[in-house]
Tab-separated table of C-alpha atoms in Angstrom:
chain	number	residue	atom	x	y	z
Y	1065	MET	CA	0.000	0.000	0.000
Y	1066	SER	CA	1.240	3.464	-0.907
Y	1067	SER	CA	0.413	6.253	1.515
Y	1068	ILE	CA	1.236	9.942	1.618
Y	1069	MET	CA	0.486	10.062	5.340
Y	1070	THR	CA	2.904	7.370	6.507
Y	1071	ASN	CA	6.178	6.717	4.700
Y	1072	THR	CA	7.268	3.423	6.242
Y	1073	SER	CA	10.457	3.203	4.198
Y	1074	ALA	CA	11.548	6.690	5.286
Y	1075	LEU	CA	10.860	5.879	8.938
Y	1076	THR	CA	12.938	2.701	8.719
Y	1077	ALA	CA	15.763	4.521	6.951
Y	1078	LEU	CA	15.672	7.300	9.557
Y	1079	GLN	CA	15.887	4.843	12.459
Y	1080	SER	CA	18.846	3.117	10.817
Y	1081	LEU	CA	20.576	6.464	10.209
Y	1082	ASN	CA	20.020	7.557	13.824
Y	1083	ALA	CA	21.549	4.306	15.100
Y	1084	THR	CA	24.543	4.771	12.804
Y	1085	ASN	CA	25.014	8.366	13.960
Y	1086	LYS	CA	24.877	7.273	17.601
Y	1087	SER	CA	27.524	4.601	17.015
Y	1088	LEU	CA	29.599	7.121	15.094
Y	1089	GLU	CA	29.465	9.595	17.996
Y	1090	ALA	CA	30.590	6.881	20.439
Y	1091	THR	CA	33.479	5.884	18.184
Y	1092	GLN	CA	34.582	9.495	17.685
Y	1093	SER	CA	34.476	10.011	21.464
Y	1094	ARG	CA	36.704	6.954	22.010
Y	1095	ILE	CA	39.168	8.214	19.413
Y	1096	SER	CA	39.292	11.729	20.859
Y	1097	THR	CA	39.607	10.644	24.521
Y	1098	GLY	CA	41.509	7.395	24.046
Y	1099	TYR	CA	39.095	5.656	26.424
Y	1100	ARG	CA	36.610	2.881	25.711
Y	1101	VAL	CA	35.113	3.551	29.156
Y	1102	ALA	CA	35.353	7.279	29.892
Y	1103	ASP	CA	32.254	7.663	32.046
Y	1104	ALA	CA	30.189	5.506	34.356
Y	1105	SER	CA	27.486	5.415	31.674
Y	1106	ASP	CA	29.876	3.576	29.338
Y	1107	ASN	CA	30.371	0.650	31.725
Y	1108	ALA	CA	29.583	1.250	35.399
Y	1109	ALA	CA	31.531	-1.739	36.741
Y	1110	TYR	CA	34.723	-1.086	34.769
Y	1111	TRP	CA	34.547	2.657	35.457
Y	1112	SER	CA	34.216	2.019	39.221
Y	1113	ILE	CA	37.169	-0.390	39.270
Y	1114	ALA	CA	39.339	1.946	37.202
Y	1115	THR	CA	38.494	4.975	39.361
Y	1116	THR	CA	39.400	3.109	42.557
Y	1117	MET	CA	42.652	1.780	41.122
Y	1118	ARG	CA	43.658	5.215	39.821
Y	1119	SER	CA	43.085	6.600	43.319
Y	1120	ASP	CA	45.212	3.822	44.804
Y	1121	ASN	CA	47.944	4.545	42.282
Y	1122	GLN	CA	48.045	8.176	43.406
Y	1123	ALA	CA	48.458	6.945	46.986
Y	1124	LEU	CA	51.261	4.622	45.856
Y	1125	SER	CA	52.973	7.577	44.203
Y	1126	THR	CA	53.015	9.328	47.583
Y	1127	VAL	CA	54.337	6.132	49.188
Y	1128	SER	CA	57.170	6.115	46.654
Y	1129	ASP	CA	58.013	9.695	47.602
Y	1130	ALA	CA	57.979	8.776	51.304
Y	1131	LEU	CA	60.326	5.862	50.618
Y	1132	GLY	CA	62.691	8.168	48.745
Y	1133	LEU	CA	62.711	10.626	51.634
Y	1134	GLY	CA	63.213	7.794	54.129
Y	1135	ALA	CA	66.072	6.361	52.083
Y	1136	SER	CA	67.798	9.749	52.108
Y	1137	LYS	CA	67.481	10.004	55.895
Y	1138	VAL	CA	68.826	6.489	56.403
Y	1139	ASP	CA	71.679	7.119	53.981
Y	1140	THR	CA	72.603	10.338	55.801
Y	1141	ALA	CA	72.647	8.559	59.172
Y	1142	TYR	CA	74.655	5.690	57.662
Y	1143	THR	CA	77.256	8.093	56.267
Y	1144	GLY	CA	77.578	9.858	59.626
Y	1145	MET	CA	77.848	6.529	61.441
Y	1146	ASN	CA	80.633	5.330	59.167
Y	1147	LYS	CA	82.626	8.520	59.701
Y	1148	ALA	CA	82.105	8.225	63.449
Y	1149	ILE	CA	83.344	4.625	63.347
Y	1150	ASP	CA	86.490	5.745	61.521
Y	1151	THR	CA	87.071	8.398	64.184
Y	1152	VAL	CA	86.554	5.983	67.078
Y	1153	ASN	CA	89.021	3.629	65.415
Y	1154	ALA	CA	91.488	6.525	65.308
Y	1155	ILE	CA	90.926	7.090	69.051
Y	1156	LYS	CA	91.541	3.393	69.596
Y	1157	VAL	CA	94.885	3.706	67.814
Y	1158	LYS	CA	95.810	6.671	70.017
Y	1159	LEU	CA	94.973	4.677	73.153
Y	1160	VAL	CA	97.246	1.869	72.011
Y	1161	ALA	CA	100.021	4.414	71.442
Y	1162	ALA	CA	99.420	5.946	74.885
Y	1163	ASN	CA	99.849	2.616	76.671
Y	1164	GLY	CA	103.402	2.638	77.987
Y	1165	ALA	CA	104.093	6.185	76.760
Y	1166	SER	CA	105.734	8.842	78.902
Y	1167	ALA	CA	103.665	11.458	80.704
Y	1168	ALA	CA	104.763	14.091	78.190
Y	1169	ASP	CA	103.717	11.904	75.261
Y	1170	LYS	CA	100.381	11.146	76.919
Y	1171	GLU	CA	99.692	14.850	77.082
Y	1172	LYS	CA	100.329	15.176	73.337
Y	1173	ILE	CA	98.234	12.104	72.575
Y	1174	ASP	CA	95.472	13.500	74.768
Y	1175	ILE	CA	95.358	16.640	72.624
Y	1176	GLU	CA	94.895	14.464	69.534
Y	1177	ILE	CA	92.165	12.431	71.229
Y	1178	LYS	CA	90.307	15.604	72.215
Y	1179	ALA	CA	90.440	16.767	68.583
Y	1180	LEU	CA	89.081	13.423	67.415
Y	1181	GLN	CA	86.283	13.582	69.991
Y	1182	GLY	CA	85.317	17.014	68.701
Y	1183	GLN	CA	85.339	15.739	65.136
Y	1184	MET	CA	83.206	12.792	66.182
Y	1185	LYS	CA	80.560	15.109	67.669
Y	1186	SER	CA	80.660	17.268	64.549
Y	1187	TYR	CA	79.931	14.263	62.333
Y	1188	ALA	CA	76.945	13.301	64.478
Y	1189	ASP	CA	75.560	16.857	64.614
Y	1190	SER	CA	75.912	17.275	60.839
Y	1191	ALA	CA	74.122	14.043	59.924
Y	1192	THR	CA	70.853	15.882	59.331
Y	1193	PHE	CA	68.462	15.508	56.407
Y	1194	SER	CA	65.181	17.404	56.132
Y	1195	GLY	CA	65.368	18.307	59.813
Y	1196	ALA	CA	65.892	14.716	60.963
Y	1197	ASN	CA	69.032	13.743	62.873
Y	1198	TRP	CA	69.173	10.220	64.293
Y	1199	LEU	CA	72.758	10.321	65.584
Y	1200	SER	CA	72.722	13.430	67.773
Y	1201	VAL	CA	69.320	13.637	69.467
Y	1202	ASP	CA	67.506	15.192	72.414
Y	1203	THR	CA	64.891	12.933	73.991
Y	1204	THR	CA	63.991	15.419	76.738
Y	1205	THR	CA	60.540	15.993	75.242
Y	1206	GLY	CA	58.471	14.865	72.289
Y	1207	HIS	CA	58.800	11.141	72.946
Y	1208	THR	CA	56.710	8.537	74.725
Y	1209	ALA	CA	59.334	8.169	77.444
Y	1210	ALA	CA	61.986	10.774	78.218
Y	1211	GLY	CA	65.423	9.432	77.378
Y	1212	THR	CA	64.048	6.971	74.820
Y	1213	PHE	CA	63.732	7.877	71.139
Y	1214	ASP	CA	60.508	6.562	69.581
Y	1215	ASP	CA	60.898	4.371	66.508
Y	1216	VAL	CA	60.797	6.296	63.230
Y	1217	LYS	CA	58.170	4.892	60.867
Y	1218	ILE	CA	58.706	5.214	57.128
Y	1219	VAL	CA	55.543	4.600	55.081
Y	1220	SER	CA	56.386	1.713	52.772
Y	1221	SER	CA	53.107	0.434	51.332
Y	1222	PHE	CA	49.444	1.210	50.684
Y	1223	ASN	CA	47.236	-1.859	51.048
Y	1224	ARG	CA	43.589	-2.595	50.207
Y	1225	ASN	CA	42.085	-5.912	51.294
Y	1226	ALA	CA	39.223	-7.849	49.692
Y	1227	ALA	CA	36.676	-5.958	51.798
Y	1228	GLY	CA	37.987	-2.630	50.513
Y	1229	THR	CA	39.600	-1.607	53.805
Y	1230	VAL	CA	42.838	0.329	53.341
Y	1231	SER	CA	45.921	0.293	55.559
Y	1232	LEU	CA	49.504	1.516	55.500
Y	1233	GLY	CA	52.657	-0.544	55.959
Y	1234	THR	CA	55.781	0.940	57.516
Y	1235	ILE	CA	59.481	0.237	57.860
Y	1236	ASP	CA	60.520	1.008	61.431
Y	1237	ILE	CA	63.918	2.489	62.271
Y	1238	LYS	CA	65.009	1.922	65.888
Y	1239	VAL	CA	66.790	5.222	66.466
Y	1240	GLN	CA	67.245	4.361	70.147
Y	1241	ASP	CA	69.734	1.665	69.112
Y	1242	ILE	CA	71.742	3.825	66.706
Y	1243	LYS	CA	71.917	7.244	68.388
Y	1244	LEU	CA	75.458	8.350	69.268
Y	1245	TYR	CA	74.627	11.312	71.534
Y	1246	ASP	CA	71.564	12.191	73.598
Y	1247	ALA	CA	71.217	15.672	75.107
Y	1248	PHE	CA	68.698	14.448	77.703
Y	1249	ALA	CA	70.200	15.929	80.885
Y	1250	THR	CA	69.169	13.171	83.319
Y	1251	ALA	CA	69.751	10.223	81.031
Y	1252	THR	CA	71.834	7.309	82.298
Y	1253	GLY	CA	74.328	5.154	80.519
Y	1254	LEU	CA	71.540	2.654	79.833
Y	1255	ASN	CA	69.636	4.990	77.496
Y	1256	ASP	CA	72.329	7.501	76.505
Y	1257	GLY	CA	73.866	7.508	73.062
Y	1258	ILE	CA	76.570	5.022	72.133
Y	1259	LEU	CA	79.367	7.566	72.503
Y	1260	ASP	CA	78.147	9.499	75.555
Y	1261	ALA	CA	77.052	6.458	77.548
Y	1262	THR	CA	78.792	5.706	80.849
Y	1263	ARG	CA	80.597	2.349	80.631
Y	1264	LEU	CA	82.302	0.168	83.229
Y	1265	GLY	CA	86.039	0.031	82.620
Y	1266	THR	CA	86.369	-3.680	83.397
Y	1267	THR	CA	83.739	-4.882	80.890
Y	1268	GLY	CA	82.760	-1.938	78.702
Y	1269	ALA	CA	79.120	-2.526	79.644
Y	1270	ARG	CA	76.774	0.447	80.041
Y	1271	GLN	CA	76.175	1.607	83.592
Y	1272	ALA	CA	73.161	3.350	85.092
Y	1273	ALA	CA	75.360	5.518	87.328
Y	1274	ALA	CA	78.817	6.975	86.758
Y	1275	SER	CA	81.786	6.363	88.986
Y	1276	ALA	CA	84.319	8.912	87.847
Y	1277	ALA	CA	87.818	7.556	87.310
Y	1278	VAL	CA	90.627	9.398	89.086
Y	1279	ALA	CA	93.779	9.904	87.016
Y	1280	GLY	CA	96.523	7.543	88.122
Y	1281	THR	CA	94.317	5.550	90.510
Y	1282	ASP	CA	92.813	2.386	89.078
Y	1283	ALA	CA	89.575	1.081	90.611
Y	1284	ALA	CA	87.288	-1.779	89.614
Y	1285	THR	CA	84.268	0.534	89.678
Y	1286	ASP	CA	85.755	3.166	87.386
Y	1287	THR	CA	83.550	4.189	84.457
Y	1288	TYR	CA	84.524	5.901	81.211
Y	1289	THR	CA	82.736	7.609	78.323
Y	1290	VAL	CA	84.093	7.481	74.764
Y	1291	SER	CA	83.151	11.107	74.099
Y	1292	THR	CA	85.093	12.416	77.123
Y	1293	LEU	CA	87.810	9.879	77.990
Y	1294	SER	CA	91.334	11.183	78.519
Y	1295	VAL	CA	94.795	9.619	78.828
Y	1296	LYS	CA	96.493	12.605	80.459
Y	1297	GLY	CA	97.742	11.442	83.867
Y	1298	PHE	CA	96.028	8.058	83.611
Y	1299	SER	CA	97.887	4.818	84.285
Y	1300	ASP	CA	98.476	2.111	81.691
Y	1301	ALA	CA	95.960	-0.121	83.498
Y	1302	GLN	CA	93.333	2.600	83.167
Y	1303	ILE	CA	94.179	3.188	79.505
Y	1304	THR	CA	93.769	-0.543	78.898
Y	1305	LYS	CA	90.282	-0.305	80.386
Y	1306	GLN	CA	89.557	2.674	78.139
Y	1307	LEU	CA	90.504	0.470	75.199
Y	1308	GLY	CA	87.886	-2.037	76.351
Y	1309	VAL	CA	85.291	0.735	76.606
Y	1310	VAL	CA	86.111	1.956	73.092
Y	1311	GLU	CA	85.951	-1.595	71.777
Y	1312	ALA	CA	82.485	-2.080	73.318
Y	1313	ALA	CA	81.286	1.179	71.721
Y	1314	LEU	CA	82.732	0.140	68.359
Y	1315	LYS	CA	80.827	-3.130	68.550
Y	1316	GLU	CA	77.553	-1.260	69.130
Y	1317	MET	CA	78.335	1.189	66.326
Y	1318	THR	CA	79.089	-1.632	63.912
Y	1319	THR	CA	75.753	-3.246	64.767
Y	1320	ALA	CA	74.008	0.125	64.299
Y	1321	ALA	CA	75.650	0.625	60.888
Y	1322	THR	CA	74.605	-2.898	59.896
Y	1323	ASN	CA	70.989	-2.165	60.865
Y	1324	LEU	CA	71.031	1.086	58.914
Y	1325	GLY	CA	72.461	-0.676	55.874
Y	1326	ALA	CA	69.801	-3.401	56.087
Y	1327	SER	CA	67.071	-0.756	56.373
Y	1328	LYS	CA	68.450	1.079	53.344
Y	1329	THR	CA	68.427	-2.142	51.312
Y	1330	ARG	CA	64.868	-2.885	52.390
Y	1331	ILE	CA	63.704	0.624	51.503
Y	1332	ASP	CA	65.350	0.460	48.073
Y	1333	GLY	CA	63.731	-2.916	47.408
Y	1334	GLN	CA	60.316	-1.637	48.492
Y	1335	LYS	CA	60.676	1.430	46.299
Y	1336	THR	CA	61.478	-0.738	43.277
Y	1337	PHE	CA	58.479	-2.957	44.050
Y	1338	THR	CA	56.171	0.056	44.448
Y	1339	SER	CA	57.260	1.416	41.075
Y	1340	SER	CA	56.612	-1.968	39.426
Y	1341	LEU	CA	53.241	-2.243	41.184
Y	1342	MET	CA	52.186	1.190	39.904
Y	1343	ASP	CA	53.104	0.166	36.347
Y	1344	SER	CA	51.140	-3.074	36.764
Y	1345	ILE	CA	48.060	-1.205	37.977
Y	1346	ASP	CA	48.330	1.223	35.055
Y	1347	ARG	CA	48.410	-1.713	32.638
Y	1348	GLY	CA	45.448	-3.353	34.353
Y	1349	VAL	CA	43.354	-0.189	34.249
Y	1350	GLY	CA	44.323	0.311	30.621
Y	1351	GLN	CA	43.046	-3.142	29.682
Y	1352	LEU	CA	39.702	-2.281	31.262
Y	1353	VAL	CA	39.066	1.210	29.894
Y	1354	ASP	CA	41.506	2.079	27.086
Y	1355	ALA	CA	40.249	2.106	23.524
Y	1356	ASP	CA	41.883	-0.065	20.860
Y	1357	MET	CA	42.783	2.668	18.379
Y	1358	ASN	CA	43.347	0.252	15.476
Y	1359	LYS	CA	39.903	-1.241	16.033
Y	1360	GLU	CA	38.238	2.145	16.498
Y	1361	SER	CA	39.845	3.521	13.342
Y	1362	THR	CA	38.481	0.639	11.283
Y	1363	ARG	CA	35.066	1.010	12.896
Y	1364	LEU	CA	35.045	4.765	12.179
Y	1365	GLN	CA	35.594	4.200	8.476
Y	1366	ALA	CA	32.844	1.564	8.341
Y	1367	LEU	CA	30.384	3.800	10.204
Y	1368	GLN	CA	31.127	6.738	7.929
Y	1369	VAL	CA	30.263	4.573	4.939
Y	1370	GLN	CA	27.096	3.373	6.705
Y	1371	GLN	CA	26.174	6.994	7.437
Y	1372	GLN	CA	26.523	7.946	3.781
Y	1373	LEU	CA	24.455	4.917	2.730
Y	1374	GLY	CA	21.838	5.748	5.350
Y	1375	ILE	CA	21.529	9.304	4.054
Y	1376	GLN	CA	21.173	7.956	0.515
Y	1377	ALA	CA	18.553	5.425	1.602
Y	1378	LEU	CA	16.569	8.110	3.422
Y	1379	SER	CA	16.738	10.327	0.338
Y	1380	ILE	CA	15.408	7.492	-1.837
Y	1381	ALA	CA	12.639	6.706	0.659
Y	1382	ASN	CA	11.547	10.350	0.772
Y	1383	SER	CA	11.525	10.663	-3.028
Y	1384	SER	CA	9.339	7.565	-3.432
Y	1385	THR	CA	6.244	9.575	-2.489
Y	1386	GLN	CA	6.828	11.749	-5.539
Y	1387	THR	CA	5.838	8.791	-7.771
Y	1388	ILE	CA	2.314	8.949	-6.391
Y	1389	LEU	CA	1.827	12.251	-8.295
Y	1390	SER	CA	2.194	10.417	-11.560
Y	1391	LEU	CA	-0.955	8.490	-10.779
Y	1392	PHE	CA	-2.972	11.688	-10.933
Y	1393	ARG	CA	-1.552	13.162	-14.100
Y	1394	GLY	CA	-3.737	13.160	-17.199
């Protein structure tokens, strides 16, 4: 049936053209944005996952920055510790030279030891990065217990469990075990720094209370401190005990340097892992929402052809009503 009121062919052609135009708009949007899923309306599930993972990746970027800052602090403390160890070794050599030396020579050696002690303190005071110094500290205030330095926590990971709950992982640095000096006025040898701790001359062990050694008079209860010990006027027996005290401090410093080195290695490894994890998340998100440009390019060309054919079909359908006029011509 031919009708001038309802052109069924034109309606069909128009619907087909509208569908083609809609597909063409979607394809052009994917090409211009680079995303197959740019909005929640494109695919709500994929968009939600991608948005969450992008947010987590931003958090991981901050974690990477925190690890870099932490690594710098650890490296600074490690450098200062190594220089301090070298200086304590130099003091040890001077003590060996002072054993059996004349009084005049001991005075000269004492001057050298005092210079080394000053250098040692300078190294500790200078080991500062971004306002953090773990070698020369003051635990008077700002810590859970006066005289004890709270562990330093370096953010090392951002975690999200299956329930969606987030948490942070940390690498803890036990500054209390590596500090060389502590300005806490009432601290004892048990919680002082390694170099300003009071130590028993006979064993080198830390002591809660000091028993000042008198030059030239050896006593079993005598205590010494690496940062202040002196050979001027002291007997060979006392100098031998000072050697034991220095050796005990060196052992603690070596352990501290080892811990710092292990922490640095762990931080570097975690930073490498975090970087790889961020790349992995980027790839995963890309597989969910990125557009395949080769595929979209091919689809665009096909849709453009379909659009042209649809316009032609609609034109033909609209012109078909013109043939009805011929039925009424004489």
